[in-house]
Amino acid sequence: MTLTRKTVTELLREFRSPAPTPGGGSAAALAGAVGASLLAMVAGLPKPRAATDEGLRSLRDAGERCTALATALETLVDRDSEAYDMVVSAYRLPKGTDDEKAARARGIQDALRAAIAAPLEVMRACAAGLACGPVLQAQGNVNASSDVQVGLELLRAGLRGARVNVETNLGGVKDQAYSAEVAAEVARLSESGAADVPSVSS
Amino acid sequence: MTLTRKTVTELLREFRSPAPTPGGGSAAALAGAVGASLLAMVAGLPKPRAATDEGLRSLRDAGERCTALATALETLVDRDSEAYDMVVSAYRLPKGTDDEKAARARGIQDALRAAIAAPLEVMRACAAGLACGPVLQAQGNVNASSDVQVGLELLRAGLRGARVNVETNLGGVKDQAYSAEVAAEVARLSESGAADVPSVSS
């Protein structure tokens, strides 16, 4: 059974259980999915601030984009946990002979790449959601400003939470060229995310 | 049907729908519930860093506290939407006669207080969860550091998101003494939350 087919109460109970999954990676994807959904909601509200055809079109485009991102992030809730389970399984492979050791090492490296790909995809989706913020704030229904702000807070938490997961798994990767490439994208996505979020001062 | 009895997929669809609830207030409570659940999970993992009876006790206490906070925040997902629905209903009360106008004004003020109480409670719970961060980071299983970090990011998003909702509703309140009291607590909670979160640089 996929995580997102469970009730919210059940999923929260699973997050609390000491089983290795679901963990922070799935939680970050879920935060992003809720954030993108709130932005999609605001884009669809009647009485938008948008008063021109161009404004209405950019609002509609942002809404479609956030709906697609929310759906992608929902899928990533499960994908992250599946990838993490693969890492755990790979570490449990036998390591008695040299052949077994080599197969286990390859298995771990392959699993780590999957466990990096999922949160990296979460980061990309959250950054793309954050980039819709300015359009929603300028063109969306004025009474839903607080929903936009909460949505952006959640997308930022998703971006940052996914980053922690990418970096944790990157620590075990042997391929230096791949690591450098991922690290560069992480830095780029974090920066774009930070720039687009008008945070609530606290 | 309460929101948390829906599947995650259904709840995300409701966040995306243009209906007024669920909105940002429920989303903030949900973010906090996931964050507190992750911290509770880490507290319950085998092989904690804690090596003394005192360390183990403080870890167990933090785990029990986060479990209770997660359950409270789960309840607040629904309470926030119910309170917001009350505000919408109060604004729709008839205002033909002076008596109706007076009754409507009272109804709005009462509903606004409920719609402030719910996110204020979310702020308190998120701040209390954030305060458990140092114990979990010092005493929890070292391999779950990323889960602690994601949990703290989500609790902070919950705290900030709830603050936006408190402040939006506070804008309509007439009672100045009550407003000042709430504003002071919001400032205090925001500060304690910000101090306890070792954020991921981005």
Coordinates of C-alpha atoms in Angstrom, one line a residue:
Chain A
M1 CA 0.0 0.0 0.0
T2 CA 1.4 3.4 -1.0
L3 CA 1.9 5.9 1.8
T4 CA -0.4 8.5 0.2
R5 CA -3.4 6.0 0.1
K6 CA -3.2 5.8 3.9
T7 CA -5.3 8.3 6.0
V8 CA -3.5 11.3 7.4
T9 CA -3.8 9.8 10.9
E10 CA -2.2 6.5 9.7
L11 CA 0.6 8.3 7.9
L12 CA 1.4 10.4 11.0
R13 CA 1.5 7.2 13.1
E14 CA 4.0 5.7 10.6
F15 CA 6.2 8.8 10.8
R16 CA 6.3 8.3 14.6
S17 CA 7.1 4.6 14.4
P18 CA 10.7 3.6 14.8
A19 CA 10.7 1.8 11.4
P20 CA 13.3 3.4 9.1
T21 CA 10.6 4.5 6.6
P22 CA 8.8 6.8 6.1
G23 CA 11.3 9.3 7.3
G24 CA 12.5 12.9 6.6
G25 CA 12.7 12.4 2.9
S26 CA 9.0 11.5 2.5
A27 CA 8.1 14.2 5.0
A28 CA 9.9 16.9 2.9
A29 CA 8.0 15.7 -0.2
L30 CA 4.7 15.9 1.6
A31 CA 5.4 19.4 2.9
G32 CA 6.1 20.4 -0.7
A33 CA 3.0 18.7 -2.0
V34 CA 0.8 20.6 0.6
G35 CA 2.6 23.9 -0.2
A36 CA 2.1 23.5 -4.0
S37 CA -1.5 22.5 -3.4
L38 CA -2.2 25.7 -1.4
L39 CA -0.8 27.8 -4.3
A40 CA -2.9 25.9 -6.8
M41 CA -5.9 26.6 -4.7
V42 CA -5.2 30.4 -4.6
A43 CA -4.8 30.5 -8.4
G44 CA -8.2 29.0 -8.8
L45 CA -10.1 31.3 -6.5
P46 CA -12.7 33.8 -7.9
K47 CA -12.1 37.6 -7.7
P48 CA -8.4 37.6 -8.4
R49 CA -6.4 40.8 -8.3
A50 CA -5.5 40.1 -12.0
A51 CA -7.4 42.7 -14.1
T52 CA -5.8 42.1 -17.5
D53 CA -5.9 39.2 -19.9
E54 CA -2.2 38.8 -19.4
G55 CA -2.5 38.8 -15.6
L56 CA -5.3 36.3 -15.7
R57 CA -3.3 34.1 -18.1
S58 CA -0.2 34.2 -15.9
L59 CA -2.3 33.3 -12.9
R60 CA -3.9 30.4 -14.7
D61 CA -0.5 29.1 -15.9
A62 CA 0.9 29.3 -12.3
G63 CA -2.1 27.4 -11.1
E64 CA -1.7 24.6 -13.7
R65 CA 2.0 24.5 -12.9
C66 CA 1.4 24.2 -9.1
T67 CA -1.2 21.5 -9.6
A68 CA 1.3 19.4 -11.7
L69 CA 4.1 20.0 -9.1
A70 CA 1.8 19.0 -6.2
T71 CA 1.0 15.7 -8.1
A72 CA 4.7 15.1 -8.7
L73 CA 5.6 15.8 -5.1
E74 CA 2.8 13.4 -3.9
T75 CA 4.4 10.6 -6.0
L76 CA 7.8 11.5 -4.4
V77 CA 6.5 10.8 -0.9
D78 CA 6.5 7.1 -1.8
R79 CA 9.5 7.2 -4.1
D80 CA 11.8 8.6 -1.4
S81 CA 10.8 5.8 1.1
E82 CA 11.3 3.1 -1.6
A83 CA 14.7 4.5 -2.4
Y84 CA 15.7 4.6 1.2
D85 CA 14.5 1.0 1.7
M86 CA 16.8 0.0 -1.3
V87 CA 19.8 1.6 0.5
V88 CA 19.0 -0.4 3.7
S89 CA 18.7 -3.6 1.7
A90 CA 22.0 -3.0 -0.1
Y91 CA 23.9 -2.5 3.2
R92 CA 22.5 -5.9 4.3
L93 CA 23.9 -7.8 1.2
P94 CA 26.4 -10.6 2.1
K95 CA 30.1 -9.6 2.2
G96 CA 31.8 -13.0 2.8
T97 CA 33.8 -13.3 -0.4
D98 CA 35.5 -10.7 -2.6
D99 CA 32.8 -11.1 -5.2
E100 CA 30.1 -10.5 -2.7
K101 CA 31.9 -7.5 -1.4
A102 CA 32.2 -6.0 -4.9
A103 CA 28.5 -6.7 -5.6
R104 CA 27.5 -5.2 -2.3
A105 CA 29.6 -2.1 -3.0
R106 CA 28.0 -1.7 -6.4
G107 CA 24.5 -2.3 -4.9
I108 CA 25.1 0.4 -2.3
Q109 CA 26.3 2.9 -4.9
D110 CA 23.3 2.3 -7.1
A111 CA 20.8 2.6 -4.2
L112 CA 22.4 5.8 -3.0
R113 CA 21.9 7.3 -6.5
A114 CA 18.2 6.5 -6.3
A115 CA 18.1 7.9 -2.7
I116 CA 19.7 11.1 -4.0
A117 CA 17.5 11.3 -7.2
A118 CA 14.3 11.4 -5.2
P119 CA 15.0 14.3 -2.8
L120 CA 16.8 16.2 -5.6
E121 CA 13.5 15.9 -7.6
V122 CA 11.7 17.2 -4.5
M123 CA 14.1 20.2 -4.4
R124 CA 13.5 20.9 -8.1
A125 CA 9.7 20.8 -7.6
C126 CA 9.8 22.9 -4.5
A127 CA 12.0 25.5 -6.2
A128 CA 9.6 25.6 -9.2
G129 CA 6.7 26.1 -6.8
L130 CA 8.5 28.9 -5.0
A131 CA 9.1 30.6 -8.3
C132 CA 5.3 30.8 -8.8
G133 CA 5.0 32.9 -5.5
P134 CA 5.4 36.4 -7.0
V135 CA 2.6 35.8 -9.6
L136 CA 0.2 34.5 -7.0
Q137 CA 1.0 37.4 -4.6
A138 CA 0.5 39.9 -7.4
Q139 CA -2.5 38.4 -9.2
G140 CA -4.3 36.1 -6.8
N141 CA -7.3 36.9 -4.6
V142 CA -6.2 39.4 -2.0
N143 CA -8.0 37.5 0.8
A144 CA -5.9 34.5 0.2
S145 CA -2.6 36.2 0.9
S146 CA -2.1 34.1 4.1
D147 CA -2.6 30.9 2.1
V148 CA 0.1 32.0 -0.3
Q149 CA 2.5 32.8 2.6
V150 CA 1.8 29.4 4.3
G151 CA 2.3 27.6 0.9
L152 CA 5.6 29.3 0.4
E153 CA 6.8 28.4 4.0
L154 CA 5.9 24.8 3.3
L155 CA 7.7 24.7 -0.1
R156 CA 10.8 26.2 1.6
A157 CA 10.7 23.6 4.4
G158 CA 10.3 20.9 1.7
L159 CA 13.3 22.4 -0.3
R160 CA 15.5 22.5 2.8
G161 CA 14.4 19.2 4.2
A162 CA 15.1 17.5 0.8
R163 CA 18.5 19.1 0.7
V164 CA 19.4 17.5 4.0
N165 CA 18.5 14.1 2.5
V166 CA 20.5 14.7 -0.7
E167 CA 23.5 15.7 1.3
T168 CA 23.3 12.9 3.8
N169 CA 23.3 10.3 0.9
L170 CA 25.9 12.1 -1.1
G171 CA 28.3 11.5 1.8
G172 CA 28.4 7.8 0.9
V173 CA 28.9 8.3 -2.9
K174 CA 32.4 7.3 -4.4
D175 CA 32.0 9.0 -7.9
Q176 CA 33.5 12.4 -7.4
A177 CA 32.3 13.9 -10.7
Y178 CA 28.7 12.9 -10.0
S179 CA 28.9 14.3 -6.4
A180 CA 30.3 17.6 -7.6
E181 CA 27.5 17.9 -10.2
V182 CA 24.8 17.2 -7.6
A183 CA 26.3 19.5 -5.1
A184 CA 26.3 22.3 -7.7
E185 CA 22.7 21.8 -8.5
V186 CA 21.8 21.7 -4.8
A187 CA 23.5 25.0 -4.3
R188 CA 21.7 26.5 -7.3
L189 CA 18.3 25.2 -6.2
S190 CA 18.8 26.4 -2.6
E191 CA 19.7 29.9 -3.8
S192 CA 16.8 30.2 -6.2
G193 CA 14.4 29.0 -3.4
A194 CA 15.8 31.4 -0.9
A195 CA 15.5 34.4 -3.3
D196 CA 11.9 33.7 -4.1
V197 CA 10.5 33.4 -0.6
P198 CA 9.4 36.5 1.1
S199 CA 9.6 35.0 4.6
V200 CA 7.6 36.0 7.6
S201 CA 10.0 37.7 10.0
S202 CA 10.3 35.8 13.2
Chain B
M1 CA -15.8 13.4 8.0
T2 CA -12.7 14.9 9.7
L3 CA -9.8 15.9 7.4
T4 CA -7.3 13.6 9.1
R5 CA -9.5 10.5 8.3
K6 CA -9.2 11.2 4.6
T7 CA -6.3 9.7 2.7
V8 CA -3.3 11.9 2.0
T9 CA -4.3 12.0 -1.7
E10 CA -7.8 13.2 -0.8
L11 CA -6.6 15.8 1.6
L12 CA -4.1 17.2 -1.0
R13 CA -7.0 17.4 -3.5
E14 CA -9.0 19.4 -0.9
F15 CA -6.1 21.8 -0.3
R16 CA -6.1 22.4 -4.1
S17 CA -9.8 22.9 -4.4
P18 CA -11.1 26.5 -4.4
A19 CA -13.3 25.8 -1.4
P20 CA -12.3 28.2 1.5
T21 CA -11.3 25.2 3.8
P22 CA -9.0 23.5 4.3
G23 CA -6.5 26.3 3.8
G24 CA -3.2 27.6 5.2
G25 CA -4.2 27.2 8.9
S26 CA -4.8 23.5 8.6
A27 CA -1.7 23.1 6.4
A28 CA 0.4 24.8 9.1
A29 CA -1.0 22.4 11.7
L30 CA -0.3 19.4 9.5
A31 CA 3.3 20.5 8.9
G32 CA 3.8 20.7 12.7
A33 CA 2.2 17.3 13.2
V34 CA 4.6 15.7 10.7
G35 CA 7.6 17.5 12.2
A36 CA 6.7 16.5 15.8
S37 CA 6.1 12.9 14.6
L38 CA 9.6 12.7 13.0
L39 CA 11.1 13.9 16.3
A40 CA 9.1 11.3 18.2
M41 CA 10.4 8.6 15.8
V42 CA 14.0 9.6 16.4
A43 CA 13.5 9.5 20.1
G44 CA 12.3 5.9 19.9
L45 CA 15.1 4.6 17.7
P46 CA 17.6 2.0 19.0
K47 CA 21.3 2.9 19.5
P48 CA 20.8 6.4 20.8
R49 CA 23.9 8.6 21.4
A50 CA 22.6 8.9 25.0
A51 CA 25.0 6.9 27.2
T52 CA 23.8 7.9 30.8
D53 CA 20.6 7.2 32.6
E54 CA 20.0 10.9 32.6
G55 CA 20.6 11.2 28.9
L56 CA 18.2 8.3 28.1
R57 CA 15.6 9.7 30.4
S58 CA 15.7 13.2 28.7
L59 CA 15.5 11.5 25.3
R60 CA 12.5 9.4 26.4
D61 CA 10.8 12.5 27.9
A62 CA 11.3 14.4 24.6
G63 CA 9.8 11.5 22.7
E64 CA 6.7 11.4 24.9
R65 CA 6.4 15.1 24.6
C66 CA 6.7 15.1 20.8
T67 CA 4.2 12.3 20.5
A68 CA 1.7 14.3 22.6
L69 CA 2.4 17.4 20.5
A70 CA 1.9 15.5 17.2
T71 CA -1.5 14.2 18.4
A72 CA -2.5 17.7 19.5
L73 CA -1.4 19.2 16.2
E74 CA -3.3 16.5 14.3
T75 CA -6.5 17.6 16.1
L76 CA -5.7 21.2 15.2
V77 CA -5.8 20.4 11.4
D78 CA -9.6 20.0 11.8
R79 CA -10.0 22.7 14.5
D80 CA -8.5 25.4 12.3
S81 CA -10.8 24.6 9.4
E82 CA -13.9 24.5 11.6
A83 CA -13.0 27.9 13.1
Y84 CA -12.5 29.4 9.7
D85 CA -15.9 28.1 8.6
M86 CA -17.4 29.8 11.6
V87 CA -15.9 33.1 10.5
V88 CA -17.3 32.7 7.0
S89 CA -20.7 31.9 8.4
A90 CA -20.7 34.9 10.8
Y91 CA -19.9 37.3 7.9
R92 CA -23.0 35.8 6.1
L93 CA -25.4 36.6 9.0
P94 CA -28.2 39.0 8.1
K95 CA -27.6 42.7 8.6
G96 CA -31.0 44.3 7.7
T97 CA -31.9 45.7 11.1
D98 CA -29.8 47.3 13.9
D99 CA -30.4 44.2 16.1
E100 CA -29.2 42.0 13.2
K101 CA -26.2 44.2 12.7
A102 CA -25.3 44.0 16.4
A103 CA -25.7 40.2 16.5
R104 CA -23.6 39.8 13.3
A105 CA -20.8 42.0 14.7
R106 CA -20.8 39.9 18.0
G107 CA -20.8 36.7 16.0
I108 CA -17.9 37.8 13.8
Q109 CA -15.9 38.8 16.9
D110 CA -16.6 35.4 18.6
A111 CA -15.7 33.5 15.4
L112 CA -12.4 35.5 15.0
R113 CA -11.4 34.6 18.5
A114 CA -11.8 30.9 17.7
A115 CA -10.0 31.4 14.4
I116 CA -7.1 33.0 16.4
A117 CA -7.1 30.4 19.2
A118 CA -6.5 27.5 16.8
P119 CA -3.4 28.8 15.0
L120 CA -2.1 30.2 18.3
E121 CA -2.3 26.7 19.7
V122 CA -0.5 25.5 16.6
M123 CA 2.3 28.0 17.3
R124 CA 2.6 26.9 21.0
A125 CA 2.8 23.2 20.0
C126 CA 5.4 23.9 17.2
A127 CA 7.5 26.1 19.6
A128 CA 7.4 23.2 22.2
G129 CA 8.4 20.7 19.5
L130 CA 11.3 23.0 18.4
A131 CA 12.4 23.2 22.1
C132 CA 13.0 19.4 22.0
G133 CA 15.5 19.8 19.1
P134 CA 18.7 20.1 21.2
V135 CA 17.9 17.0 23.2
L136 CA 17.3 14.9 20.1
Q137 CA 20.3 16.2 18.3
A138 CA 22.5 15.5 21.4
Q139 CA 21.1 12.2 22.5
G140 CA 19.3 10.6 19.5
N141 CA 20.6 8.0 17.1
V142 CA 23.3 9.6 15.0
N143 CA 22.1 8.1 11.8
A144 CA 18.8 9.9 12.2
S145 CA 20.3 13.4 12.3
S146 CA 18.7 14.2 8.9
D147 CA 15.2 13.3 10.3
V148 CA 15.7 15.6 13.2
Q149 CA 16.7 18.4 10.8
V150 CA 13.7 17.9 8.6
G151 CA 11.4 17.7 11.6
L152 CA 12.7 21.0 12.8
E153 CA 12.2 22.6 9.4
L154 CA 8.6 21.4 9.4
L155 CA 8.0 22.7 12.9
R156 CA 9.4 26.0 12.0
A157 CA 7.2 26.2 8.8
G158 CA 4.2 25.3 11.0
L159 CA 5.1 28.0 13.5
R160 CA 5.5 30.6 10.8
G161 CA 2.5 29.5 8.9
A162 CA 0.3 29.6 12.0
R163 CA 1.6 33.0 12.8
V164 CA 0.4 34.4 9.4
N165 CA -3.1 33.0 10.3
V166 CA -3.2 34.5 13.8
E167 CA -2.1 37.9 12.5
T168 CA -4.6 37.9 9.6
N169 CA -7.5 37.2 11.9
L170 CA -6.2 39.6 14.5
G171 CA -6.7 42.4 12.0
G172 CA -10.5 42.1 12.4
V173 CA -10.6 42.1 16.2
K174 CA -12.0 45.1 18.0
D175 CA -10.8 44.4 21.5
Q176 CA -7.5 46.2 21.8
A177 CA -6.4 44.6 25.1
Y178 CA -7.0 41.1 23.8
S179 CA -5.1 42.0 20.5
A180 CA -2.1 43.3 22.4
E181 CA -2.0 40.2 24.6
V182 CA -2.1 37.9 21.6
A183 CA 0.5 39.9 19.7
A184 CA 2.9 39.7 22.6
E185 CA 2.5 36.0 22.8
V186 CA 3.0 35.6 19.0
A187 CA 6.3 37.6 19.3
R188 CA 7.5 35.5 22.2
L189 CA 6.7 32.2 20.5
S190 CA 8.3 33.3 17.2
E191 CA 11.4 34.3 19.0
S192 CA 11.7 31.0 21.0
G193 CA 11.1 29.1 17.8
A194 CA 13.7 30.9 15.8
A195 CA 16.3 30.5 18.6
D196 CA 15.8 26.7 18.8
V197 CA 16.2 25.9 15.1
P198 CA 19.6 25.3 13.8
S199 CA 18.5 25.9 10.2
V200 CA 20.1 24.4 7.1
S201 CA 22.0 27.3 5.4
S202 CA 20.5 28.0 1.9

